Amino acid sequence: MSYLAELVEGSGRHRGAELIAFYDRLETEHTNVLAELERYQVEEPQSALQMAALLWPFWMDRGHIAEGRARLATALERGPAKASAIRASALYGAGTLAFRQAANAEAARLFEDSLGTARATRERGAEARALSGLARCALRDGRTKDAGRLAEESLRLQRELGDDRGAASALHVVAYTAYIEGPDERARQLFEESIALERRLGNIRATAGDLTNLGSVETRAGRLDRAAELCAEALRVALETKSAYLLPYCVANIGGVVAARGDHALGCRLLGAAEGMFERSGAAIDPGTAIEFDRHRAKVQAALGNAASRRNWDEGRSLDSDRAIALAQESLPVA
């Protein structure tokens, strides 16, 4: 069976351990996967577009964001320009990877193209996803009111369609908007709702992502024991899923909890380690996390002074990912 056939067969059905095992195999056989994609690029551009549209979540999760962006750009350029569900999906994937690298203007353009394509083909699920993507771009631009409106519209569409997985994704963006705007109680409620839905759907990677976000909310609210529990669970799940995308967030948020508990030197090393992990993954920090990350950085710098904070930060930043994760595991301040 071709990789494309496997991707089509497993699309929307792989869950939990099955998805991890599938991604493990794609990682091991990545050279062969790309060879098949390149062959389709020459012989069957529509198949190449479909394959790239199905591969982008793998590329993001396993730290191949730059490669994925390049492959999707080629597939979109050479594939059929006619509006289709596949093209809408590929545009959305390309927009998501661009957003993850903070190429916000490009991401917004791609999401707008995806939205127009979805509406032209009356693909309401794709329309809802594109609206969610535009909400993310609005968050990065600091337009939280626009982000909330777009995310709520996406959530409404997904619920009308009865698509729980789509609704979970849209609900995450609604919660994330509340995380940035406040108050903490609303953000807490929405993230807890999102986590419950993701758990029911068996979407463990998305669950881990919102566990880290809820951990940040609790850290900001001063509920540090609860924050530590959430961050510990998020790190455990991120390690189980081997998510190169999620792991830097886990380390960063643990650093925030440690710093909030008063161990500024260790918190500083963990925050520096997270910065190094983000850079190696090719992903930019998401907007809400960036706000909290900068707040924690300013706090440890004020507590330690410039020289000591720079020394600890650089020490953490020099750690490779395995050592950074080990430090985070050793530092979990669970009561």
Short mmCIF file of C-alpha atoms in Angstrom, two decimals:
data_model
loop_
_atom_site.label_atom_id
_atom_site.label_comp_id
_atom_site.label_asym_id
_atom_site.label_seq_id
_atom_site.Cartn_x
_atom_site.Cartn_y
_atom_site.Cartn_z
CA MET A 1 0.00 0.00 0.00
CA SER A 2 1.29 3.47 -0.83
CA TYR A 3 1.86 6.06 1.89
CA LEU A 4 -0.87 8.20 0.34
CA ALA A 5 -3.34 5.33 0.59
CA GLU A 6 -2.38 4.79 4.24
CA LEU A 7 -2.78 8.48 4.98
CA VAL A 8 -6.21 8.55 3.36
CA GLU A 9 -7.28 5.38 5.18
CA GLY A 10 -6.08 6.63 8.56
CA SER A 11 -7.23 10.24 8.20
CA GLY A 12 -9.40 11.19 11.15
CA ARG A 13 -9.31 7.64 12.51
CA HIS A 14 -5.87 7.22 14.05
CA ARG A 15 -6.01 7.87 17.79
CA GLY A 16 -3.74 7.53 20.79
CA ALA A 17 -1.10 4.81 20.60
CA GLU A 18 -2.09 3.95 17.03
CA LEU A 19 -1.35 7.49 15.87
CA ILE A 20 1.97 7.57 17.75
CA ALA A 21 3.00 4.28 16.11
CA PHE A 22 2.00 5.58 12.68
CA TYR A 23 3.99 8.79 13.18
CA ASP A 24 6.95 6.73 14.39
CA ARG A 25 6.89 4.79 11.14
CA LEU A 26 6.55 7.95 9.04
CA GLU A 27 9.56 9.35 10.91
CA THR A 28 11.63 6.22 10.31
CA GLU A 29 10.62 6.06 6.64
CA HIS A 30 10.55 9.82 6.03
CA THR A 31 13.00 9.62 3.12
CA ASN A 32 10.74 7.13 1.36
CA VAL A 33 7.65 9.21 2.17
CA LEU A 34 9.24 12.26 0.57
CA ALA A 35 10.32 10.19 -2.45
CA GLU A 36 6.70 9.15 -3.01
CA LEU A 37 5.54 12.74 -2.62
CA GLU A 38 8.13 13.90 -5.17
CA ARG A 39 7.07 11.19 -7.62
CA TYR A 40 3.46 12.29 -7.38
CA GLN A 41 4.63 15.86 -7.83
CA VAL A 42 5.81 14.95 -11.32
CA GLU A 43 3.24 12.33 -12.30
CA GLU A 44 0.06 13.21 -10.38
CA PRO A 45 0.08 16.77 -8.95
CA GLN A 46 -3.41 16.31 -7.49
CA SER A 47 -2.21 13.29 -5.50
CA ALA A 48 0.83 15.27 -4.34
CA LEU A 49 -1.46 18.03 -3.10
CA GLN A 50 -3.62 15.51 -1.25
CA MET A 51 -0.61 13.79 0.30
CA ALA A 52 0.94 17.06 1.50
CA ALA A 53 -2.44 18.13 2.90
CA LEU A 54 -2.55 14.92 4.97
CA LEU A 55 1.09 15.07 6.10
CA TRP A 56 1.19 18.55 7.61
CA PRO A 57 0.05 17.49 11.14
CA PHE A 58 2.90 14.95 11.22
CA TRP A 59 5.40 17.54 9.99
CA MET A 60 4.31 19.97 12.70
CA ASP A 61 4.22 17.48 15.55
CA ARG A 62 7.57 15.88 14.82
CA GLY A 63 9.49 19.12 14.24
CA HIS A 64 9.63 19.26 10.42
CA ILE A 65 7.84 22.60 10.16
CA ALA A 66 10.20 24.28 7.66
CA GLU A 67 10.26 21.17 5.48
CA GLY A 68 6.48 20.92 5.60
CA ARG A 69 6.04 24.55 4.59
CA ALA A 70 8.30 24.09 1.61
CA ARG A 71 6.60 20.86 0.51
CA LEU A 72 3.13 22.34 0.81
CA ALA A 73 4.15 25.46 -1.11
CA THR A 74 5.41 23.30 -3.98
CA ALA A 75 2.31 21.12 -3.95
CA LEU A 76 0.02 24.16 -4.01
CA GLU A 77 2.02 25.81 -6.80
CA ARG A 78 2.06 22.72 -9.03
CA GLY A 79 -1.29 21.21 -8.08
CA PRO A 80 -4.66 22.01 -9.69
CA ALA A 81 -5.69 25.61 -9.00
CA LYS A 82 -9.39 24.77 -9.21
CA ALA A 83 -11.25 25.10 -5.91
CA SER A 84 -11.61 21.76 -4.14
CA ALA A 85 -11.82 20.31 -0.65
CA ILE A 86 -8.25 19.02 -0.99
CA ARG A 87 -6.93 22.45 -1.96
CA ALA A 88 -8.78 24.09 0.96
CA SER A 89 -7.19 21.55 3.32
CA ALA A 90 -3.70 22.07 1.87
CA LEU A 91 -4.05 25.84 2.17
CA TYR A 92 -5.12 25.45 5.80
CA GLY A 93 -2.15 23.20 6.55
CA ALA A 94 0.25 25.62 4.89
CA GLY A 95 -1.28 28.47 6.88
CA THR A 96 -0.92 26.56 10.14
CA LEU A 97 2.77 25.81 9.57
CA ALA A 98 3.41 29.45 8.58
CA PHE A 99 1.62 30.59 11.74
CA ARG A 100 3.75 28.25 13.85
CA GLN A 101 6.86 30.00 12.54
CA ALA A 102 5.33 33.46 13.18
CA ALA A 103 5.03 34.23 9.44
CA ASN A 104 1.71 35.85 10.30
CA ALA A 105 1.04 37.80 7.10
CA GLU A 106 1.64 34.70 5.00
CA ALA A 107 -0.45 32.57 7.34
CA ALA A 108 -3.36 35.01 7.16
CA ARG A 109 -3.19 35.05 3.35
CA LEU A 110 -3.23 31.25 3.22
CA PHE A 111 -6.13 31.02 5.68
CA GLU A 112 -8.07 33.62 3.65
CA ASP A 113 -7.44 31.56 0.50
CA SER A 114 -8.56 28.43 2.34
CA LEU A 115 -11.71 30.23 3.52
CA GLY A 116 -12.54 31.41 0.00
CA THR A 117 -11.92 27.95 -1.44
CA ALA A 118 -14.05 26.29 1.25
CA ARG A 119 -16.93 28.68 0.64
CA ALA A 120 -16.67 28.20 -3.14
CA THR A 121 -16.97 24.44 -2.70
CA ARG A 122 -19.49 24.68 0.19
CA GLU A 123 -17.15 22.76 2.48
CA ARG A 124 -18.44 24.08 5.80
CA GLY A 125 -15.99 22.09 7.91
CA ALA A 126 -13.09 23.56 5.96
CA GLU A 127 -14.69 26.99 6.32
CA ALA A 128 -14.80 26.57 10.09
CA ARG A 129 -11.14 25.49 10.21
CA ALA A 130 -10.07 28.50 8.14
CA LEU A 131 -11.96 30.85 10.47
CA SER A 132 -10.13 29.26 13.41
CA GLY A 133 -6.82 29.83 11.63
CA LEU A 134 -7.67 33.50 11.05
CA ALA A 135 -8.53 33.77 14.76
CA ARG A 136 -5.03 32.55 15.63
CA CYS A 137 -3.49 35.15 13.32
CA ALA A 138 -5.60 37.85 14.96
CA LEU A 139 -4.26 36.73 18.36
CA ARG A 140 -0.67 37.04 17.18
CA ASP A 141 -1.48 40.51 15.83
CA GLY A 142 -2.94 41.50 19.20
CA ARG A 143 -6.50 41.80 17.83
CA THR A 144 -8.16 39.78 20.58
CA LYS A 145 -11.70 41.04 19.87
CA ASP A 146 -11.43 39.91 16.24
CA ALA A 147 -9.90 36.62 17.40
CA GLY A 148 -12.79 35.96 19.76
CA ARG A 149 -15.39 36.73 17.09
CA LEU A 150 -13.74 34.48 14.50
CA ALA A 151 -13.20 31.65 16.98
CA GLU A 152 -16.82 31.79 18.18
CA GLU A 153 -18.02 31.69 14.56
CA SER A 154 -15.82 28.66 13.90
CA LEU A 155 -17.14 26.92 17.02
CA ARG A 156 -20.76 27.64 16.03
CA LEU A 157 -20.23 26.12 12.58
CA GLN A 158 -18.55 23.00 13.94
CA ARG A 159 -21.35 22.44 16.44
CA GLU A 160 -23.96 22.89 13.72
CA LEU A 161 -22.14 20.23 11.71
CA GLY A 162 -22.00 17.90 14.71
CA ASP A 163 -18.23 17.63 14.33
CA ASP A 164 -16.91 17.12 17.85
CA ARG A 165 -13.26 17.05 16.76
CA GLY A 166 -13.67 20.31 14.87
CA ALA A 167 -15.57 21.81 17.80
CA ALA A 168 -12.76 20.80 20.17
CA SER A 169 -10.21 22.59 18.00
CA ALA A 170 -12.35 25.72 17.79
CA LEU A 171 -13.08 25.64 21.52
CA HIS A 172 -9.33 25.61 22.17
CA VAL A 173 -9.00 28.93 20.29
CA VAL A 174 -11.96 30.43 22.18
CA ALA A 175 -10.29 29.38 25.45
CA TYR A 176 -6.92 30.71 24.30
CA THR A 177 -8.50 34.09 23.56
CA ALA A 178 -9.86 34.16 27.09
CA TYR A 179 -6.40 33.18 28.37
CA ILE A 180 -4.94 36.32 26.78
CA GLU A 181 -7.83 38.67 27.62
CA GLY A 182 -8.80 37.29 31.04
CA PRO A 183 -10.33 36.92 33.48
CA ASP A 184 -8.60 33.78 34.68
CA GLU A 185 -11.86 32.16 35.79
CA ARG A 186 -13.30 32.24 32.27
CA ALA A 187 -10.07 30.93 30.75
CA ARG A 188 -9.96 28.16 33.37
CA GLN A 189 -13.55 27.13 32.66
CA LEU A 190 -13.05 27.04 28.88
CA PHE A 191 -9.76 25.12 29.03
CA GLU A 192 -11.32 22.58 31.41
CA GLU A 193 -14.21 22.17 28.96
CA SER A 194 -11.76 21.77 26.08
CA ILE A 195 -9.66 19.21 27.98
CA ALA A 196 -12.75 17.17 28.88
CA LEU A 197 -13.86 17.09 25.23
CA GLU A 198 -10.38 16.20 23.96
CA ARG A 199 -10.11 13.38 26.51
CA ARG A 200 -13.47 12.00 25.43
CA LEU A 201 -12.34 12.07 21.79
CA GLY A 202 -9.04 10.37 22.64
CA ASN A 203 -7.02 13.28 21.25
CA ILE A 204 -4.13 13.04 23.66
CA ARG A 205 -1.83 15.54 21.93
CA ALA A 206 -4.46 18.29 21.99
CA THR A 207 -5.21 17.37 25.62
CA ALA A 208 -1.55 17.87 26.53
CA GLY A 209 -1.51 21.24 24.78
CA ASP A 210 -4.44 22.52 26.79
CA LEU A 211 -3.02 21.06 30.00
CA THR A 212 0.00 23.31 29.49
CA ASN A 213 -2.27 26.29 28.82
CA LEU A 214 -4.39 25.62 31.90
CA GLY A 215 -1.15 25.25 33.86
CA SER A 216 -0.18 28.76 32.77
CA VAL A 217 -3.55 30.11 33.85
CA GLU A 218 -3.14 28.51 37.28
CA THR A 219 0.43 29.79 37.60
CA ARG A 220 -0.74 33.32 36.84
CA ALA A 221 -3.56 32.93 39.38
CA GLY A 222 -1.08 31.77 42.06
CA ARG A 223 -2.54 28.23 42.29
CA LEU A 224 0.92 26.70 42.03
CA ASP A 225 0.27 23.18 43.31
CA ARG A 226 -2.48 22.73 40.75
CA ALA A 227 -0.27 24.27 38.07
CA ALA A 228 2.51 21.81 38.91
CA GLU A 229 0.13 18.84 38.60
CA LEU A 230 -1.10 20.03 35.20
CA CYS A 231 2.42 20.68 33.91
CA ALA A 232 3.59 17.27 35.11
CA GLU A 233 0.76 15.53 33.28
CA ALA A 234 1.34 17.58 30.13
CA LEU A 235 5.03 16.68 30.09
CA ARG A 236 4.24 12.99 30.58
CA VAL A 237 1.79 12.99 27.65
CA ALA A 238 4.11 15.02 25.41
CA LEU A 239 6.87 12.48 26.04
CA GLU A 240 4.51 9.56 25.35
CA THR A 241 3.46 11.11 22.04
CA LYS A 242 7.04 12.14 21.18
CA SER A 243 5.79 15.60 20.26
CA ALA A 244 8.70 17.85 19.34
CA TYR A 245 6.13 20.63 19.04
CA LEU A 246 4.69 20.35 22.56
CA LEU A 247 7.80 19.59 24.61
CA PRO A 248 9.24 23.15 24.61
CA TYR A 249 5.93 24.46 25.98
CA CYS A 250 6.08 21.90 28.78
CA VAL A 251 9.61 22.93 29.76
CA ALA A 252 8.71 26.64 29.58
CA ASN A 253 5.64 26.26 31.75
CA ILE A 254 7.48 24.19 34.34
CA GLY A 255 10.07 26.95 34.41
CA GLY A 256 7.26 29.42 35.08
CA VAL A 257 5.95 27.38 38.01
CA VAL A 258 9.45 26.99 39.48
CA ALA A 259 10.12 30.72 39.18
CA ALA A 260 6.74 31.56 40.73
CA ARG A 261 7.66 29.35 43.70
CA GLY A 262 10.77 31.44 44.26
CA ASP A 263 13.58 29.32 42.78
CA HIS A 264 14.59 31.99 40.32
CA ALA A 265 17.91 30.47 39.25
CA LEU A 266 16.40 27.09 38.34
CA GLY A 267 13.38 28.77 36.75
CA CYS A 268 15.75 30.90 34.69
CA ARG A 269 17.67 27.82 33.48
CA LEU A 270 14.45 26.09 32.47
CA LEU A 271 13.17 29.13 30.60
CA GLY A 272 16.50 29.40 28.77
CA ALA A 273 16.32 25.68 27.96
CA ALA A 274 12.81 26.15 26.54
CA GLU A 275 14.01 29.01 24.35
CA GLY A 276 16.71 26.76 22.90
CA MET A 277 14.17 23.99 22.27
CA PHE A 278 11.82 26.38 20.46
CA GLU A 279 14.64 27.56 18.22
CA ARG A 280 15.69 23.99 17.35
CA SER A 281 12.10 22.97 16.61
CA GLY A 282 11.67 25.84 14.17
CA ALA A 283 8.50 26.98 15.93
CA ALA A 284 7.72 30.40 17.35
CA ILE A 285 6.11 30.66 20.78
CA ASP A 286 2.34 31.07 20.59
CA PRO A 287 1.02 34.53 21.55
CA GLY A 288 -0.42 33.78 25.00
CA THR A 289 2.54 31.68 26.06
CA ALA A 290 4.88 34.42 24.81
CA ILE A 291 3.20 36.93 27.15
CA GLU A 292 3.66 34.66 30.18
CA PHE A 293 7.16 33.61 29.07
CA ASP A 294 8.29 37.25 28.91
CA ARG A 295 6.68 37.95 32.29
CA HIS A 296 8.57 35.06 33.91
CA ARG A 297 11.80 36.14 32.21
CA ALA A 298 11.45 39.68 33.57
CA LYS A 299 10.70 38.29 37.04
CA VAL A 300 13.80 36.08 37.23
CA GLN A 301 15.98 38.81 35.78
CA ALA A 302 14.79 41.28 38.41
CA ALA A 303 15.34 38.73 41.17
CA LEU A 304 18.79 37.55 40.07
CA GLY A 305 20.27 40.65 38.48
CA ASN A 306 21.57 40.89 34.94
CA ALA A 307 24.79 38.91 35.31
CA ALA A 308 23.35 35.94 37.22
CA SER A 309 20.22 35.78 35.07
CA ARG A 310 22.30 35.79 31.88
CA ARG A 311 24.57 33.06 33.26
CA ASN A 312 21.65 30.80 34.25
CA TRP A 313 19.75 31.54 31.04
CA ASP A 314 22.73 30.66 28.85
CA GLU A 315 23.38 27.52 30.89
CA GLY A 316 19.82 26.36 30.24
CA ARG A 317 19.88 27.40 26.61
CA SER A 318 23.02 25.32 26.03
CA LEU A 319 21.26 22.11 27.11
CA ASP A 320 20.19 19.72 24.38
CA SER A 321 16.52 18.71 24.39
CA ASP A 322 17.03 15.47 26.34
CA ARG A 323 18.92 17.21 29.13
CA ALA A 324 16.41 20.08 29.18
CA ILE A 325 13.53 17.60 29.60
CA ALA A 326 15.42 15.74 32.32
CA LEU A 327 15.97 19.00 34.20
CA ALA A 328 12.27 19.78 33.91
CA GLN A 329 11.34 16.33 35.23
CA GLU A 330 13.68 16.74 38.20
CA SER A 331 12.26 20.21 38.89
CA LEU A 332 8.55 19.42 39.01
CA PRO A 333 7.42 20.98 42.30
CA VAL A 334 4.48 18.65 42.86
CA ALA A 335 3.28 18.79 46.46
#
